[in-house]
């Protein structure tokens, strides 16, 4: 909900697709409780994770790998929800999602984590946001979409186009012929058969060797540790 429903752009707060303007968030809680997760809360939670790892002296390489795994989870959950919910497949959600992902990228830069490859895991939802915003009428539009959406599978592209909901009666729905045009152009792609992203995918963890600048012969072992069996070599 922080990525798809958080109204971090105030001017878009009242812009919702037809038929969904009065629907409340599926993440809303009982009256009196917090309404849903916000983008600010998500970034604050990431900051707490990063601060804890930094305070405990975790190697920067490991920190980057942890953040990359967290960003993959955010991308997977966000894209899966987008693929299953018609009420968020609209132009306004595309703009909101692109803004939210840019804030996530800015957080990475601000914490010197952009080189961790975490930003690359957001590419599918960035392209999904752009797909919601681009024109979807002509053959040239279809060609542009096929060139743009390289991180999305054909099945995911077609699903988003089928779910796309106009904001008002003046905006046309995506035609069946346009979707077939997309399918014909992408039929040679060797995409995986599943529609949803695996949220449990784990990247391999690499532990780098970082030599210590501290000379072991200068260490003094306190007697209170009862380590008399250790012999200095």
Coordinates of C-alpha atoms in Angstrom, one line a residue:
X1 CA 0.0 0.0 0.0
X2 CA 3.0 2.4 0.6
X3 CA 3.9 2.1 -3.1
X4 CA 0.5 1.8 -4.8
X5 CA -1.9 3.7 -2.4
X6 CA 0.2 6.2 -0.6
X7 CA -0.9 9.7 -1.8
X8 CA 2.5 11.2 -1.8
X9 CA 1.5 13.6 -4.6
X10 CA -1.3 15.7 -3.1
X11 CA -2.7 16.8 -6.5
X12 CA -3.5 13.2 -7.4
X13 CA -5.4 12.5 -4.1
X14 CA -8.8 12.8 -5.8
X15 CA -7.9 11.3 -9.2
X16 CA -9.1 7.7 -9.3
X17 CA -10.4 5.6 -12.2
X18 CA -14.1 5.3 -12.9
X19 CA -15.9 3.0 -10.5
X20 CA -13.3 3.2 -7.7
X21 CA -13.5 6.8 -6.5
X22 CA -15.3 5.9 -3.3
X23 CA -13.5 2.7 -2.5
X24 CA -11.3 2.7 0.6
X25 CA -7.9 1.0 0.7
X26 CA -7.9 -2.7 1.2
X27 CA -5.2 -2.1 3.9
X28 CA -7.4 0.2 6.0
X29 CA -7.8 -0.8 9.6
X30 CA -10.6 -0.2 12.1
X31 CA -11.6 3.3 12.9
X32 CA -9.1 5.1 15.1
X33 CA -6.2 3.1 13.8
X34 CA -3.6 3.9 11.1
X35 CA -5.2 4.0 7.7
X36 CA -2.4 2.2 5.7
X37 CA 1.3 2.2 5.2
X38 CA 2.7 5.4 3.7
X39 CA 5.8 6.0 1.6
X40 CA 7.3 8.0 4.4
X41 CA 6.7 5.1 6.8
X42 CA 8.4 2.7 4.3
X43 CA 11.4 4.9 3.9
X44 CA 11.6 5.4 7.7
X45 CA 11.6 1.7 8.2
X46 CA 14.4 1.2 5.6
X47 CA 16.3 3.9 7.5
X48 CA 15.9 2.0 10.8
X49 CA 17.2 -1.2 9.2
X50 CA 20.1 0.6 7.7
X51 CA 20.9 2.4 10.9
X52 CA 20.9 -0.8 12.9
X53 CA 23.3 -2.5 10.5
X54 CA 25.6 0.5 10.5
X55 CA 25.6 0.8 14.3
X56 CA 26.6 -2.9 14.5
X57 CA 29.5 -2.4 12.2
X58 CA 28.2 -4.7 9.4
X59 CA 30.5 -4.7 6.4
X60 CA 29.2 -2.2 3.7
X61 CA 29.2 -4.9 1.1
X62 CA 26.8 -7.0 3.3
X63 CA 24.6 -4.0 4.0
X64 CA 24.2 -3.4 0.3
X65 CA 23.2 -7.0 -0.3
X66 CA 20.6 -6.8 2.5
X67 CA 19.1 -3.6 1.0
X68 CA 19.1 -5.2 -2.4
X69 CA 17.0 -8.1 -1.0
X70 CA 14.6 -5.7 0.7
X71 CA 14.1 -3.8 -2.5
X72 CA 13.5 -7.0 -4.5
X73 CA 10.7 -7.8 -1.9
X74 CA 9.2 -4.3 -2.3
X75 CA 9.2 -4.7 -6.1
X76 CA 7.8 -8.2 -6.1
X77 CA 4.9 -7.4 -3.7
X78 CA 4.1 -4.1 -5.5
X79 CA 4.1 -5.6 -9.0
X80 CA 2.0 -8.7 -7.9
X81 CA -0.6 -6.4 -6.4
X82 CA -0.7 -4.3 -9.5
X83 CA -1.2 -7.4 -11.6
X84 CA -4.2 -8.5 -9.5
X85 CA -6.0 -5.3 -8.8
X86 CA -7.9 -3.4 -11.5
X87 CA -8.5 -0.4 -9.2
X88 CA -4.8 0.5 -9.3
X89 CA -4.2 0.0 -13.0
X90 CA -4.7 3.6 -14.1
X91 CA -2.7 6.7 -15.3
X92 CA -2.8 8.3 -11.9
X93 CA -1.3 5.2 -10.2
X94 CA 1.4 5.1 -12.8
X95 CA 2.4 8.7 -12.0
X96 CA 2.2 8.0 -8.3
X97 CA 4.2 4.8 -8.6
X98 CA 6.9 6.5 -10.6
X99 CA 7.2 9.3 -8.0
X100 CA 7.5 6.7 -5.2
X101 CA 10.2 4.7 -6.9
X102 CA 12.2 7.9 -7.6
X103 CA 12.0 8.6 -3.8
X104 CA 13.3 5.1 -3.1
X105 CA 16.2 5.7 -5.6
X106 CA 16.9 9.0 -3.9
X107 CA 17.1 7.2 -0.5
X108 CA 19.7 4.8 -2.0
X109 CA 21.8 7.8 -3.2
X110 CA 21.5 9.6 0.1
X111 CA 22.9 6.5 1.9
X112 CA 25.6 5.7 -0.6
X113 CA 23.8 2.5 -1.5
X114 CA 23.1 3.1 -5.2
X115 CA 26.0 0.9 -6.3
X116 CA 24.5 -2.1 -4.4
X117 CA 22.3 -3.0 -7.5
X118 CA 19.2 -2.4 -5.3
X119 CA 17.9 0.2 -7.7
X120 CA 18.0 -2.4 -10.6
X121 CA 15.4 -4.6 -8.7
X122 CA 12.9 -1.7 -9.0
X123 CA 13.1 -1.7 -12.8
X124 CA 9.9 -3.9 -13.3
X125 CA 7.7 -1.6 -11.3
X126 CA 9.3 1.5 -13.0
X127 CA 8.4 0.1 -16.4
X128 CA 4.9 -0.9 -15.2
X129 CA 4.4 2.7 -14.1
X130 CA 5.6 4.0 -17.5
X131 CA 3.3 1.4 -19.2
X132 CA 0.3 2.9 -17.3
X133 CA 1.2 6.4 -18.5
X134 CA 2.1 6.0 -22.2
X135 CA -0.3 6.1 -25.1
X136 CA -1.9 2.8 -26.0
X137 CA -3.6 3.4 -29.4
X138 CA -1.4 3.2 -32.5
X139 CA 1.1 0.7 -33.9
X140 CA 3.9 3.1 -33.0
X141 CA 2.7 3.1 -29.4
X142 CA 2.8 -0.7 -29.4
X143 CA 6.3 -0.7 -30.8
X144 CA 7.4 1.8 -28.1
X145 CA 5.9 -0.3 -25.3
X146 CA 7.7 -3.4 -26.6
X147 CA 11.0 -1.5 -26.6
X148 CA 10.3 0.0 -23.2
X149 CA 9.1 -3.0 -21.1
X150 CA 12.1 -5.2 -21.2
X151 CA 11.9 -6.1 -17.5
X152 CA 8.3 -7.2 -17.8
X153 CA 7.2 -10.5 -19.3
X154 CA 4.7 -10.6 -22.2
X155 CA 2.1 -12.0 -19.8
X156 CA 2.6 -9.2 -17.3
X157 CA 2.3 -6.5 -20.0
X158 CA -0.9 -8.0 -21.5
X159 CA -2.4 -8.4 -18.0
X160 CA -1.7 -4.7 -17.1
X161 CA -3.2 -3.6 -20.4
X162 CA -6.3 -5.7 -19.8
X163 CA -6.8 -4.3 -16.3
X164 CA -6.1 -0.7 -17.4
X165 CA -9.0 1.5 -16.3
X166 CA -9.8 4.9 -17.8
X167 CA -9.9 7.9 -15.4
X168 CA -13.0 9.3 -17.0
X169 CA -15.5 8.8 -19.9
X170 CA -13.2 10.8 -22.3
X171 CA -10.4 8.3 -22.0
X172 CA -10.7 5.2 -24.1
X173 CA -10.0 1.6 -22.9
X174 CA -7.2 -0.4 -24.4
X175 CA -8.6 -2.1 -27.5
X176 CA -8.4 -5.9 -28.1
X177 CA -6.6 -5.2 -31.4
X178 CA -3.9 -3.2 -29.7
X179 CA -3.3 -6.0 -27.1
X180 CA -3.1 -8.5 -29.9
X181 CA -0.6 -6.3 -31.7
X182 CA 1.6 -6.3 -28.5
X183 CA 1.3 -10.1 -28.3
X184 CA 2.3 -10.6 -31.9
X185 CA 5.4 -8.4 -31.5
X186 CA 6.5 -10.2 -28.3
X187 CA 5.7 -13.8 -29.3
X188 CA 9.4 -14.6 -29.8
X189 CA 10.3 -13.7 -26.3
X190 CA 11.4 -16.6 -24.1
X191 CA 9.5 -15.5 -21.0
X192 CA 8.9 -17.6 -17.9
X193 CA 5.4 -19.0 -17.8
X194 CA 4.3 -17.6 -14.4
X195 CA 2.5 -14.3 -14.1
X196 CA 3.5 -13.2 -10.6
X197 CA 7.0 -12.5 -9.3
X198 CA 8.5 -14.9 -6.7
X199 CA 8.5 -13.0 -3.5
X200 CA 10.6 -15.6 -1.8
X201 CA 13.5 -15.4 -4.3
X202 CA 16.8 -15.1 -2.4
X203 CA 19.9 -13.6 -3.8
X204 CA 23.1 -15.5 -2.9
X205 CA 25.0 -13.9 -0.1
X206 CA 28.7 -13.1 -0.7
X207 CA 31.0 -12.4 2.3
X208 CA 33.9 -10.3 1.3
X209 CA 37.3 -10.6 3.0
X210 CA 38.2 -7.3 4.5
X211 CA 41.6 -7.4 6.3
X212 CA 41.7 -5.7 9.7
X213 CA 44.1 -2.8 10.2
X214 CA 44.5 -3.9 13.8
X215 CA 47.7 -5.8 14.7
X216 CA 46.7 -8.9 16.7
X217 CA 49.9 -8.8 18.7
X218 CA 48.8 -5.6 20.3
X219 CA 45.6 -7.1 21.6
X220 CA 45.2 -7.4 25.4
X221 CA 42.8 -10.1 26.6
X222 CA 41.1 -9.3 29.9
X223 CA 41.6 -11.9 32.6
X224 CA 37.9 -11.7 33.4
X225 CA 37.2 -13.6 30.1
X226 CA 39.0 -16.7 31.6
X227 CA 40.8 -17.4 28.3
X228 CA 44.0 -18.7 29.8
X229 CA 44.2 -21.5 27.3
X230 CA 45.0 -19.1 24.5
X231 CA 48.7 -18.8 23.8
X232 CA 50.2 -15.9 22.0
X233 CA 52.2 -17.1 18.9

